[in-house]
């Protein structure tokens, strides 16, 4: 007999010694104006903890701290910065269980996914520890005999990092890893829904031995005062943001005031294409992994699933059969494969996309509504949903759904599906399944996306560049190019 897990007891135990605050200079402190805000559990609606709410004065204090720490941190030999990053990564892995439970409590994702995210998040620190040691310059042959031309690469300075709620740890380390490796110091602002995972990383950085001021983390209920301060301050030389395209556009405008460098990872509208010649079972598995990871709440989740006519019926049946097996529930319960949506606004979007599709002729094959309510459920649990006969003129194919809804769209030819896949202002990730090697290259080259998964539904990894084209963003994170975003190129001409 299995003993039912008491999720409220787990929450109490996990938060028992929580002493979170505004993290500046390696200390957790109250907000300057004494304000606090509540962090809640999306699976139950329960209050998890009230924490200090950083405002403009705290943002200024954090920049002061980062600016004071910058010269010594930038001057530290790269190998020593790398050692500290490796220590922090090891501590994250050592504390995986606690960090993962905390993440599930504030974000909702099943524990298995949360554990996976902690390891993934730590991998960015390890990867960029390696890159820190390979920040090479250049010596250029001069056109005259009495000159030596050199290129140095130096840290950009203090950076501000703004992250979303869907990957509370990994989105932060994907920015912090390269920033710290390059010799920058940072002021971080996690999403208002999920500040605890970020603050817990503050503890990791203290325990790993990072000097005060190198990393500062500001939990805020309102991003605007923080944003106003960092964009007005000349000492902040770069902003890196992951979030919605709408906010990304605001930040591009804000960056003009003090001409800051800016990197943006924004929304997607990922096509997932299955050709007639695909390995059907692999495609079913891949489509489920890509569509339903994090309950459909990632910017690289399959948003439009195109299936070639010859296998449309067979694929739909197998796909719905497997999706129907996915268990929905509190992420702390071992049987849960799908957790809650982050909030009621997310649920409303899911409802709107489904009702619009049905009104325009789509057919409901599975799911379609919220899970039946009970005392523990605040209305954020949604049945995994499969829609067939979806067309390009429906909202669900035009906007990112960010929920557990899979729209299946039939197509006839390669030409037609490439045109449909590219017919969007977004260009983050695209996927396709085929056994034809020539088609792999043909289609990959023509898809207007920054990331392509060919017979691979989960291409993201620290070793490879992640980022979008068109309105999906600017710059790349991860890979050998990820650190470039945090380095300035300085040209030195030496007359001899
Ligand atoms: P989502 O729709 O995923 O919540 P957002 O773009 O609204 O995406 O939020 C992503 C991150 O950006 C969060 O940390 C949020 O607080 C922050 N944010 C939202 N609006 C602004 C803004 N105007 N300026 C700076 N940060 C913002």
Short mmCIF file of C-alpha atoms and ligand atoms in Angstrom, two decimals:
data_model
loop_
_atom_site.label_atom_id
_atom_site.label_comp_id
_atom_site.label_asym_id
_atom_site.label_seq_id
_atom_site.Cartn_x
_atom_site.Cartn_y
_atom_site.Cartn_z
CA UNK A 1 0.00 0.00 0.00
CA UNK A 2 1.34 3.45 -0.81
CA UNK A 3 1.06 6.13 1.83
CA UNK A 4 -0.60 9.26 0.45
CA UNK A 5 1.78 12.23 0.32
CA UNK A 6 0.69 15.13 2.50
CA UNK A 7 1.72 18.03 0.31
CA UNK A 8 1.04 20.67 2.97
CA UNK A 9 3.45 18.97 5.38
CA UNK A 10 6.08 18.93 2.64
CA UNK A 11 5.53 22.65 2.10
CA UNK A 12 5.89 23.38 5.82
CA UNK A 13 9.08 21.32 6.11
CA UNK A 14 10.64 22.80 2.98
CA UNK A 15 10.00 26.36 4.11
CA UNK A 16 10.80 25.74 7.80
CA UNK A 17 14.10 27.63 7.84
CA UNK A 18 13.26 30.04 5.04
CA UNK A 19 14.64 33.49 5.85
CA UNK A 20 14.34 35.08 2.46
CA UNK A 21 14.99 38.72 1.82
CA UNK A 22 16.38 41.14 -0.68
CA UNK A 23 19.76 39.59 -1.51
CA UNK A 24 22.44 42.30 -1.62
CA UNK A 25 26.12 42.04 -0.62
CA UNK A 26 25.66 38.37 0.34
CA UNK A 27 23.02 39.18 2.96
CA UNK A 28 19.26 38.68 3.00
CA UNK A 29 17.66 41.89 4.21
CA UNK A 30 14.26 43.55 4.49
CA UNK A 31 13.15 45.87 1.70
CA UNK A 32 14.24 49.48 2.28
CA UNK A 33 10.62 50.56 2.68
CA UNK A 34 9.70 47.48 4.74
CA UNK A 35 7.17 46.14 2.24
CA UNK A 36 6.51 42.44 1.67
CA UNK A 37 4.59 40.32 -0.83
CA UNK A 38 3.14 36.84 -0.87
CA UNK A 39 4.37 33.82 -2.78
CA UNK A 40 1.64 31.26 -3.37
CA UNK A 41 1.42 27.66 -4.51
CA UNK A 42 -0.30 27.45 -7.92
CA UNK A 43 -1.43 23.89 -7.17
CA UNK A 44 -3.34 24.74 -4.00
CA UNK A 45 -3.66 28.50 -3.83
CA UNK A 46 -1.96 28.30 -0.40
CA UNK A 47 0.26 31.09 0.84
CA UNK A 48 3.80 29.70 0.92
CA UNK A 49 5.63 32.63 2.48
CA UNK A 50 5.65 36.42 2.67
CA UNK A 51 8.97 37.91 1.57
CA UNK A 52 10.49 41.40 1.32
CA UNK A 53 9.37 43.31 -1.75
CA UNK A 54 12.29 45.16 -3.33
CA UNK A 55 11.61 48.66 -4.64
CA UNK A 56 13.59 51.42 -6.33
CA UNK A 57 15.86 52.08 -3.31
CA UNK A 58 16.80 48.40 -3.17
CA UNK A 59 17.53 48.35 -6.89
CA UNK A 60 19.90 51.30 -6.42
CA UNK A 61 21.57 49.58 -3.45
CA UNK A 62 22.02 46.41 -5.52
CA UNK A 63 23.64 48.36 -8.37
CA UNK A 64 25.95 50.10 -5.84
CA UNK A 65 26.94 46.70 -4.51
CA UNK A 66 27.49 45.19 -7.97
CA UNK A 67 29.48 48.24 -9.10
CA UNK A 68 31.70 48.09 -5.99
CA UNK A 69 32.38 44.38 -6.52
CA UNK A 70 33.10 44.73 -10.24
CA UNK A 71 36.80 45.76 -10.37
CA UNK A 72 38.04 42.93 -8.14
CA UNK A 73 35.78 40.32 -9.75
CA UNK A 74 36.79 41.33 -13.28
CA UNK A 75 40.47 41.26 -12.28
CA UNK A 76 40.30 37.81 -10.71
CA UNK A 77 42.07 35.23 -12.89
CA UNK A 78 39.50 33.43 -15.03
CA UNK A 79 40.46 30.12 -13.52
CA UNK A 80 39.47 31.33 -10.05
CA UNK A 81 36.10 32.54 -11.32
CA UNK A 82 35.70 29.16 -12.99
CA UNK A 83 36.51 27.31 -9.76
CA UNK A 84 33.81 29.26 -7.91
CA UNK A 85 31.27 28.53 -10.65
CA UNK A 86 32.08 24.81 -10.48
CA UNK A 87 31.64 24.90 -6.69
CA UNK A 88 28.25 26.55 -7.04
CA UNK A 89 27.18 23.94 -9.61
CA UNK A 90 28.26 21.12 -7.29
CA UNK A 91 26.30 22.66 -4.41
CA UNK A 92 23.19 22.90 -6.57
CA UNK A 93 23.41 19.23 -7.40
CA UNK A 94 24.07 18.38 -3.74
CA UNK A 95 20.95 20.36 -2.75
CA UNK A 96 18.90 19.10 -5.67
CA UNK A 97 16.09 17.61 -3.60
CA UNK A 98 15.49 20.76 -1.57
CA UNK A 99 15.80 23.09 -4.57
CA UNK A 100 13.48 20.91 -6.66
CA UNK A 101 10.82 20.71 -3.95
CA UNK A 102 10.91 24.46 -3.50
CA UNK A 103 10.52 24.91 -7.24
CA UNK A 104 7.53 22.57 -7.39
CA UNK A 105 5.93 24.44 -4.51
CA UNK A 106 6.15 27.86 -6.12
CA UNK A 107 5.95 26.91 -9.80
CA UNK A 108 3.88 23.73 -9.88
CA UNK A 109 5.93 21.49 -12.21
CA UNK A 110 6.18 17.81 -11.26
CA UNK A 111 9.13 16.97 -9.01
CA UNK A 112 10.80 14.85 -11.71
CA UNK A 113 10.89 17.86 -14.01
CA UNK A 114 12.03 20.14 -11.17
CA UNK A 115 14.92 17.80 -10.36
CA UNK A 116 15.83 17.73 -14.04
CA UNK A 117 15.78 21.52 -14.12
CA UNK A 118 18.18 21.83 -11.17
CA UNK A 119 20.73 19.59 -12.92
CA UNK A 120 20.16 21.47 -16.19
CA UNK A 121 20.53 24.81 -14.37
CA UNK A 122 23.79 23.69 -12.75
CA UNK A 123 25.11 22.60 -16.15
CA UNK A 124 25.18 26.24 -17.31
CA UNK A 125 27.52 27.14 -14.44
CA UNK A 126 29.80 24.22 -15.28
CA UNK A 127 29.77 24.89 -19.01
CA UNK A 128 30.58 28.58 -18.60
CA UNK A 129 33.28 27.79 -16.03
CA UNK A 130 34.99 26.10 -18.99
CA UNK A 131 34.27 29.03 -21.30
CA UNK A 132 35.74 31.48 -18.75
CA UNK A 133 39.09 29.83 -19.34
CA UNK A 134 38.81 30.25 -23.12
CA UNK A 135 38.08 33.96 -23.51
CA UNK A 136 40.75 34.40 -26.15
CA UNK A 137 41.77 37.67 -27.75
CA UNK A 138 43.41 38.16 -31.16
CA UNK A 139 46.66 39.41 -32.63
CA UNK A 140 46.16 40.85 -36.10
CA UNK A 141 48.97 41.24 -38.66
CA UNK A 142 49.35 44.98 -39.24
CA UNK A 143 49.73 46.58 -42.67
CA UNK A 144 52.71 48.62 -41.46
CA UNK A 145 55.94 47.43 -39.84
CA UNK A 146 55.84 49.70 -36.78
CA UNK A 147 52.51 48.63 -35.31
CA UNK A 148 51.15 45.65 -33.40
CA UNK A 149 47.37 45.23 -33.44
CA UNK A 150 45.59 43.37 -30.66
CA UNK A 151 42.03 42.61 -29.65
CA UNK A 152 41.18 42.18 -25.96
CA UNK A 153 37.85 40.87 -24.69
CA UNK A 154 36.70 42.33 -21.41
CA UNK A 155 33.58 42.07 -19.24
CA UNK A 156 30.83 44.55 -20.17
CA UNK A 157 30.41 45.57 -16.51
CA UNK A 158 27.38 45.44 -14.24
CA UNK A 159 24.54 43.50 -15.86
CA UNK A 160 20.83 43.26 -15.02
CA UNK A 161 19.18 39.89 -15.54
CA UNK A 162 15.38 39.54 -15.72
CA UNK A 163 13.89 36.06 -15.73
CA UNK A 164 10.45 34.41 -16.09
CA UNK A 165 8.55 31.93 -13.90
CA UNK A 166 8.55 28.86 -16.16
CA UNK A 167 12.16 27.83 -15.46
CA UNK A 168 12.93 29.65 -12.20
CA UNK A 169 16.47 28.23 -11.85
CA UNK A 170 17.67 27.46 -15.35
CA UNK A 171 16.76 30.81 -16.89
CA UNK A 172 18.80 32.51 -14.17
CA UNK A 173 21.92 30.33 -14.41
CA UNK A 174 21.81 30.49 -18.21
CA UNK A 175 22.44 34.23 -17.78
CA UNK A 176 24.50 34.22 -14.57
CA UNK A 177 26.86 31.49 -15.81
CA UNK A 178 28.23 33.47 -18.76
CA UNK A 179 27.97 36.83 -16.96
CA UNK A 180 30.07 35.70 -13.99
CA UNK A 181 32.45 33.72 -16.17
CA UNK A 182 33.11 36.83 -18.26
CA UNK A 183 33.88 38.88 -15.14
CA UNK A 184 30.62 40.82 -14.90
CA UNK A 185 28.71 41.38 -11.66
CA UNK A 186 24.95 41.03 -11.63
CA UNK A 187 21.67 42.41 -10.37
CA UNK A 188 18.97 39.79 -10.91
CA UNK A 189 15.20 40.08 -10.88
CA UNK A 190 13.29 36.79 -10.82
CA UNK A 191 9.61 36.65 -11.78
CA UNK A 192 7.16 37.70 -9.08
CA UNK A 193 5.55 34.23 -9.08
CA UNK A 194 8.80 32.32 -8.44
CA UNK A 195 11.37 34.30 -6.43
CA UNK A 196 12.23 31.52 -3.94
CA UNK A 197 14.23 29.33 -6.34
CA UNK A 198 16.32 32.36 -7.26
CA UNK A 199 16.87 33.43 -3.66
CA UNK A 200 17.91 29.92 -2.74
CA UNK A 201 20.60 30.27 -5.41
CA UNK A 202 21.81 33.31 -3.44
CA UNK A 203 22.56 30.93 -0.59
CA UNK A 204 24.39 28.65 -3.02
CA UNK A 205 26.61 31.54 -4.16
CA UNK A 206 27.43 32.53 -0.56
CA UNK A 207 28.30 28.95 0.38
CA UNK A 208 30.39 28.48 -2.77
CA UNK A 209 32.52 31.45 -1.65
CA UNK A 210 31.52 34.20 -4.09
CA UNK A 211 32.58 37.66 -2.83
CA UNK A 212 29.77 39.99 -1.68
CA UNK A 213 28.15 42.06 -4.42
CA UNK A 214 29.02 39.77 -7.34
CA UNK A 215 25.46 38.41 -7.40
CA UNK A 216 22.48 40.39 -6.10
CA UNK A 217 18.90 39.13 -6.32
CA UNK A 218 15.83 41.30 -5.94
CA UNK A 219 12.41 39.76 -5.40
CA UNK A 220 9.80 42.31 -6.52
CA UNK A 221 6.02 42.14 -6.80
CA UNK A 222 6.15 44.91 -9.41
CA UNK A 223 8.92 44.91 -12.06
CA UNK A 224 8.48 48.56 -13.01
CA UNK A 225 10.41 50.39 -10.23
CA UNK A 226 13.31 47.93 -10.72
CA UNK A 227 13.19 48.39 -14.46
CA UNK A 228 13.09 52.19 -14.21
CA UNK A 229 16.17 52.24 -11.96
CA UNK A 230 18.33 49.84 -13.97
CA UNK A 231 17.58 51.44 -17.31
CA UNK A 232 18.31 54.94 -15.99
CA UNK A 233 21.62 53.95 -14.40
CA UNK A 234 24.70 54.31 -16.58
CA UNK A 235 26.63 51.78 -14.51
CA UNK A 236 24.37 48.97 -15.75
CA UNK A 237 25.90 48.24 -19.12
CA UNK A 238 23.73 45.38 -20.26
CA UNK A 239 20.30 43.87 -19.70
CA UNK A 240 19.44 40.27 -20.47
CA UNK A 241 15.76 39.35 -20.44
CA UNK A 242 13.71 36.21 -20.93
CA UNK A 243 9.96 36.67 -21.15
CA UNK A 244 7.19 37.85 -23.42
CA UNK A 245 7.73 39.60 -26.76
CA UNK A 246 5.47 42.39 -25.55
CA UNK A 247 7.74 43.22 -22.58
CA UNK A 248 10.87 42.62 -24.69
CA UNK A 249 9.77 45.43 -27.02
CA UNK A 250 9.30 47.77 -24.04
CA UNK A 251 12.83 46.95 -22.88
CA UNK A 252 14.31 47.68 -26.32
CA UNK A 253 12.77 51.13 -26.07
CA UNK A 254 13.98 51.59 -22.47
CA UNK A 255 17.53 50.61 -23.46
CA UNK A 256 17.79 53.67 -25.70
CA UNK A 257 18.02 56.10 -22.75
CA UNK A 258 21.52 55.03 -21.71
CA UNK A 259 22.39 52.94 -24.82
CA UNK A 260 22.61 49.58 -23.11
CA UNK A 261 23.41 46.31 -24.72
CA UNK A 262 20.41 44.03 -24.61
CA UNK A 263 19.77 40.31 -25.09
CA UNK A 264 16.24 39.02 -25.42
CA UNK A 265 14.77 35.52 -25.33
CA UNK A 266 11.13 36.11 -26.23
CA UNK A 267 8.01 34.20 -27.22
CA UNK A 268 7.79 31.45 -29.82
CA UNK A 269 5.12 29.70 -31.86
CA UNK A 270 6.92 26.43 -32.50
CA UNK A 271 5.82 24.25 -35.42
CA UNK A 272 6.24 20.49 -34.95
CA UNK A 273 6.08 18.75 -38.32
CA UNK A 274 5.60 15.03 -38.85
CA UNK A 275 6.18 13.79 -42.40
CA UNK A 276 4.63 10.59 -43.78
CA UNK A 277 8.02 8.87 -43.71
CA UNK A 278 8.66 9.56 -40.00
CA UNK A 279 9.15 6.90 -37.37
CA UNK A 280 5.59 7.22 -36.05
CA UNK A 281 6.26 6.01 -32.52
CA UNK A 282 9.29 8.28 -32.14
CA UNK A 283 7.22 11.18 -33.45
CA UNK A 284 4.39 10.48 -30.98
CA UNK A 285 6.87 10.37 -28.11
CA UNK A 286 8.67 13.49 -29.33
CA UNK A 287 5.48 15.48 -29.85
CA UNK A 288 4.31 14.64 -26.34
CA UNK A 289 7.66 15.60 -24.80
CA UNK A 290 7.77 18.86 -26.71
CA UNK A 291 4.12 19.80 -26.24
CA UNK A 292 3.52 18.82 -22.63
CA UNK A 293 6.81 19.55 -20.86
CA UNK A 294 6.16 21.96 -17.97
CA UNK A 295 2.44 21.58 -18.78
CA UNK A 296 2.98 23.27 -22.13
CA UNK A 297 4.47 26.35 -20.47
CA UNK A 298 7.78 26.79 -22.28
CA UNK A 299 8.66 29.12 -25.13
CA UNK A 300 9.98 26.16 -27.16
CA UNK A 301 6.91 23.94 -26.63
CA UNK A 302 5.32 22.60 -29.82
CA UNK A 303 2.48 25.05 -30.46
CA UNK A 304 1.31 23.83 -33.89
CA UNK A 305 1.57 20.15 -34.74
CA UNK A 306 1.49 19.60 -38.51
CA UNK A 307 0.87 16.01 -39.61
CA UNK A 308 1.13 14.89 -43.24
CA UNK A 309 -2.12 13.55 -44.66
CA UNK A 310 -0.92 9.98 -45.20
CA UNK A 311 -0.42 9.37 -41.46
CA UNK A 312 -2.76 11.98 -40.01
CA UNK A 313 -5.41 9.56 -38.73
CA UNK A 314 -2.91 6.99 -37.46
CA UNK A 315 -0.81 9.63 -35.73
CA UNK A 316 -3.82 11.38 -34.15
CA UNK A 317 -5.15 8.12 -32.72
CA UNK A 318 -1.79 7.03 -31.25
CA UNK A 319 -1.02 10.53 -29.97
CA UNK A 320 -4.40 10.90 -28.22
CA UNK A 321 -4.07 7.39 -26.78
CA UNK A 322 -0.74 8.29 -25.14
CA UNK A 323 -1.80 11.79 -24.06
CA UNK A 324 -4.85 10.23 -22.42
CA UNK A 325 -2.54 8.32 -20.08
CA UNK A 326 -0.95 11.47 -18.63
CA UNK A 327 -1.90 12.02 -15.00
CA UNK A 328 -2.70 15.54 -13.86
CA UNK A 329 -2.13 16.58 -10.25
CA UNK A 330 -0.06 18.30 -7.60
CA UNK A 331 3.57 18.11 -8.73
CA UNK A 332 4.65 16.79 -5.34
CA UNK A 333 2.68 13.58 -5.91
CA UNK A 334 4.86 10.96 -7.61
CA UNK A 335 2.13 9.94 -10.08
CA UNK A 336 1.65 13.49 -11.49
CA UNK A 337 3.01 14.00 -14.99
CA UNK A 338 1.26 17.33 -15.56
CA UNK A 339 1.06 19.99 -12.85
CA UNK A 340 -1.12 23.11 -12.61
CA UNK A 341 -1.06 26.12 -14.90
CA UNK A 342 0.78 29.01 -13.27
CA UNK A 343 -2.37 31.08 -12.61
CA UNK A 344 -5.93 31.79 -13.68
CA UNK A 345 -4.80 34.16 -16.45
CA UNK A 346 -2.98 31.21 -18.02
CA UNK A 347 -6.15 29.12 -17.76
CA UNK A 348 -8.23 31.85 -19.41
CA UNK A 349 -5.87 31.89 -22.40
CA UNK A 350 -6.14 28.11 -22.75
CA UNK A 351 -9.94 28.34 -22.60
CA UNK A 352 -10.01 31.13 -25.17
CA UNK A 353 -7.84 29.20 -27.62
CA UNK A 354 -9.93 26.06 -27.34
CA UNK A 355 -13.29 27.78 -27.66
CA UNK A 356 -12.10 29.82 -30.64
CA UNK A 357 -10.81 26.68 -32.37
CA UNK A 358 -14.05 24.76 -31.74
CA UNK A 359 -16.13 27.71 -32.94
CA UNK A 360 -14.14 27.68 -36.21
CA UNK A 361 -14.54 23.98 -36.94
CA UNK A 362 -11.83 22.16 -34.95
CA UNK A 363 -12.82 18.85 -33.34
CA UNK A 364 -12.17 17.88 -29.73
CA UNK A 365 -10.47 14.50 -29.54
CA UNK A 366 -9.47 14.55 -25.87
CA UNK A 367 -9.84 16.78 -22.79
CA UNK A 368 -11.05 20.31 -23.43
CA UNK A 369 -11.87 21.46 -19.93
CA UNK A 370 -10.51 22.07 -16.45
CA UNK A 371 -10.05 19.17 -14.07
CA UNK A 372 -13.04 18.75 -11.76
CA UNK A 373 -12.65 21.08 -8.79
CA UNK A 374 -12.03 19.89 -5.28
CA UNK A 375 -11.03 21.61 -2.06
CA UNK A 376 -7.33 21.59 -2.96
CA UNK A 377 -7.68 22.79 -6.50
CA UNK A 378 -7.77 26.51 -7.21
CA UNK A 379 -8.89 25.95 -10.82
CA UNK A 380 -5.43 25.82 -12.40
CA UNK A 381 -5.45 22.13 -13.40
CA UNK A 382 -6.39 21.52 -17.03
CA UNK A 383 -7.05 18.23 -18.79
CA UNK A 384 -4.48 17.43 -21.48
CA UNK A 385 -6.31 18.34 -24.67
CA UNK A 386 -6.04 17.20 -28.28
CA UNK A 387 -7.79 19.09 -31.10
CA UNK A 388 -7.96 17.89 -34.70
CA UNK A 389 -8.90 19.64 -37.97
CA UNK A 390 -7.14 22.78 -36.80
CA UNK A 391 -6.50 25.48 -39.41
CA UNK A 392 -4.21 28.48 -39.84
CA UNK A 393 -6.96 31.04 -39.23
CA UNK A 394 -7.53 29.98 -35.63
CA UNK A 395 -6.08 31.82 -32.61
CA UNK A 396 -4.42 28.64 -31.40
CA UNK A 397 -2.10 28.53 -34.40
CA UNK A 398 -1.34 32.24 -34.31
CA UNK A 399 -0.52 32.76 -30.62
CA UNK A 400 1.52 30.83 -28.10
CA UNK A 401 -1.02 28.84 -26.02
CA UNK A 402 1.33 28.12 -23.07
CA UNK A 403 -0.83 25.26 -21.88
CA UNK A 404 -1.50 21.52 -22.34
CA UNK A 405 -3.39 21.81 -25.63
CA UNK A 406 -2.18 20.05 -28.79
CA UNK A 407 -3.68 21.29 -32.07
CA UNK A 408 -3.19 18.78 -34.94
CA UNK A 409 -3.12 20.37 -38.39
CA UNK A 410 -3.18 18.26 -41.58
CA UNK A 411 -0.90 19.14 -44.53
CA UNK A 412 -0.17 17.70 -47.99
CA UNK A 413 3.29 18.77 -49.21
CA UNK A 414 6.71 19.75 -47.89
CA UNK A 415 6.48 23.09 -49.68
CA UNK A 416 3.11 23.86 -48.11
CA UNK A 417 4.16 22.99 -44.56
CA UNK A 418 7.39 25.02 -44.70
CA UNK A 419 5.39 28.05 -45.83
CA UNK A 420 2.85 27.49 -43.03
CA UNK A 421 5.56 26.95 -40.42
CA UNK A 422 7.31 30.20 -41.40
CA UNK A 423 4.08 32.19 -41.56
CA UNK A 424 4.50 33.80 -38.12
CA UNK A 425 6.36 36.78 -36.70
CA UNK A 426 8.14 34.38 -34.31
CA UNK A 427 11.20 32.21 -34.91
CA UNK A 428 12.46 30.46 -31.79
CA UNK A 429 12.25 26.65 -32.13
CA UNK A 430 10.93 24.34 -34.86
CA UNK A 431 10.83 20.55 -34.98
CA UNK A 432 10.29 17.94 -37.66
CA UNK A 433 10.33 14.18 -37.95
CA UNK A 434 11.38 12.35 -41.12
CA UNK A 435 13.61 9.43 -42.10
CA UNK A 436 14.79 11.13 -45.29
CA UNK A 437 18.31 12.55 -44.80
CA UNK A 438 18.11 14.94 -47.76
CA UNK A 439 14.84 16.28 -46.44
CA UNK A 440 16.45 16.89 -43.03
CA UNK A 441 18.91 19.34 -44.58
CA UNK A 442 16.39 20.85 -47.04
CA UNK A 443 13.79 21.58 -44.37
CA UNK A 444 16.27 22.63 -41.65
CA UNK A 445 17.81 25.20 -43.99
CA UNK A 446 14.46 26.70 -44.96
CA UNK A 447 12.80 26.93 -41.55
CA UNK A 448 13.22 30.49 -40.25
CA UNK A 449 14.03 29.55 -36.66
CA UNK A 450 16.99 29.83 -34.30
CA UNK A 451 16.70 26.26 -33.02
CA UNK A 452 15.80 23.20 -35.09
CA UNK A 453 15.08 19.76 -33.67
CA UNK A 454 15.23 17.15 -36.46
CA UNK A 455 13.98 13.88 -34.98
CA UNK A 456 14.73 15.52 -31.62
CA UNK A 457 12.06 17.08 -29.43
CA UNK A 458 14.37 18.34 -26.67
CA UNK A 459 17.37 20.05 -28.31
CA UNK A 460 18.13 22.56 -25.49
CA UNK A 461 21.47 22.01 -23.78
CA UNK A 462 24.17 24.18 -22.21
CA UNK A 463 26.66 23.28 -24.96
CA UNK A 464 24.56 24.68 -27.81
CA UNK A 465 23.37 28.18 -28.72
CA UNK A 466 19.76 28.89 -27.72
CA UNK A 467 17.85 31.84 -29.14
CA UNK A 468 15.41 33.07 -31.71
CA UNK A 469 15.17 35.05 -34.93
CA UNK A 470 12.47 37.56 -35.97
CA UNK A 471 10.34 38.65 -32.99
CA UNK A 472 11.61 35.81 -30.83
CA UNK A 473 14.64 37.69 -29.68
CA UNK A 474 18.15 39.04 -29.96
CA UNK A 475 21.34 37.19 -29.07
CA UNK A 476 22.08 33.65 -27.98
CA UNK A 477 22.49 31.92 -24.63
CA UNK A 478 24.55 28.80 -24.04
CA UNK A 479 27.13 27.32 -26.39
CA UNK A 480 30.50 28.87 -27.07
CA UNK A 481 28.79 32.08 -28.24
CA UNK A 482 26.80 32.59 -25.02
CA UNK A 483 29.66 34.35 -23.26
CA UNK A 484 30.08 36.87 -26.11
CA UNK A 485 26.91 38.59 -24.92
CA UNK A 486 28.81 39.60 -21.75
CA UNK A 487 32.10 40.65 -23.35
CA UNK A 488 33.19 43.89 -24.95
CA UNK A 489 35.75 43.87 -27.73
CA UNK A 490 38.61 46.30 -27.15
CA UNK A 491 41.05 47.06 -29.94
CA UNK A 492 44.60 47.98 -28.92
CA UNK A 493 47.01 49.44 -31.47
CA UNK A 494 50.60 49.50 -30.24
CA UNK A 495 53.13 51.67 -32.05
CA UNK A 496 56.68 50.36 -31.71
P1 LIG B 1 5.30 36.12 -18.71
O1 LIG B 1 4.18 36.38 -19.65
O2 LIG B 1 6.06 34.88 -18.96
O3 LIG B 1 4.98 36.35 -17.26
P2 LIG B 1 6.66 38.63 -18.76
O4 LIG B 1 7.39 39.15 -19.94
O5 LIG B 1 5.47 39.39 -18.29
O6 LIG B 1 6.38 37.14 -19.15
O7 LIG B 1 7.64 38.48 -17.51
C1 LIG B 1 8.93 37.97 -17.58
C2 LIG B 1 9.80 38.74 -16.60
O8 LIG B 1 9.81 40.11 -16.96
C3 LIG B 1 9.30 38.72 -15.15
O9 LIG B 1 10.42 38.71 -14.29
C4 LIG B 1 8.55 40.03 -15.03
O10 LIG B 1 8.49 40.51 -13.71
C5 LIG B 1 9.42 40.93 -15.88
N1 LIG B 1 8.73 42.11 -16.41
C6 LIG B 1 7.45 42.23 -16.79
N2 LIG B 1 7.21 43.49 -17.23
C7 LIG B 1 8.38 44.17 -17.14
C8 LIG B 1 8.80 45.51 -17.44
N3 LIG B 1 7.97 46.40 -17.95
N4 LIG B 1 10.09 45.83 -17.21
C9 LIG B 1 10.96 44.94 -16.72
N5 LIG B 1 10.63 43.67 -16.41
C10 LIG B 1 9.37 43.28 -16.61
#
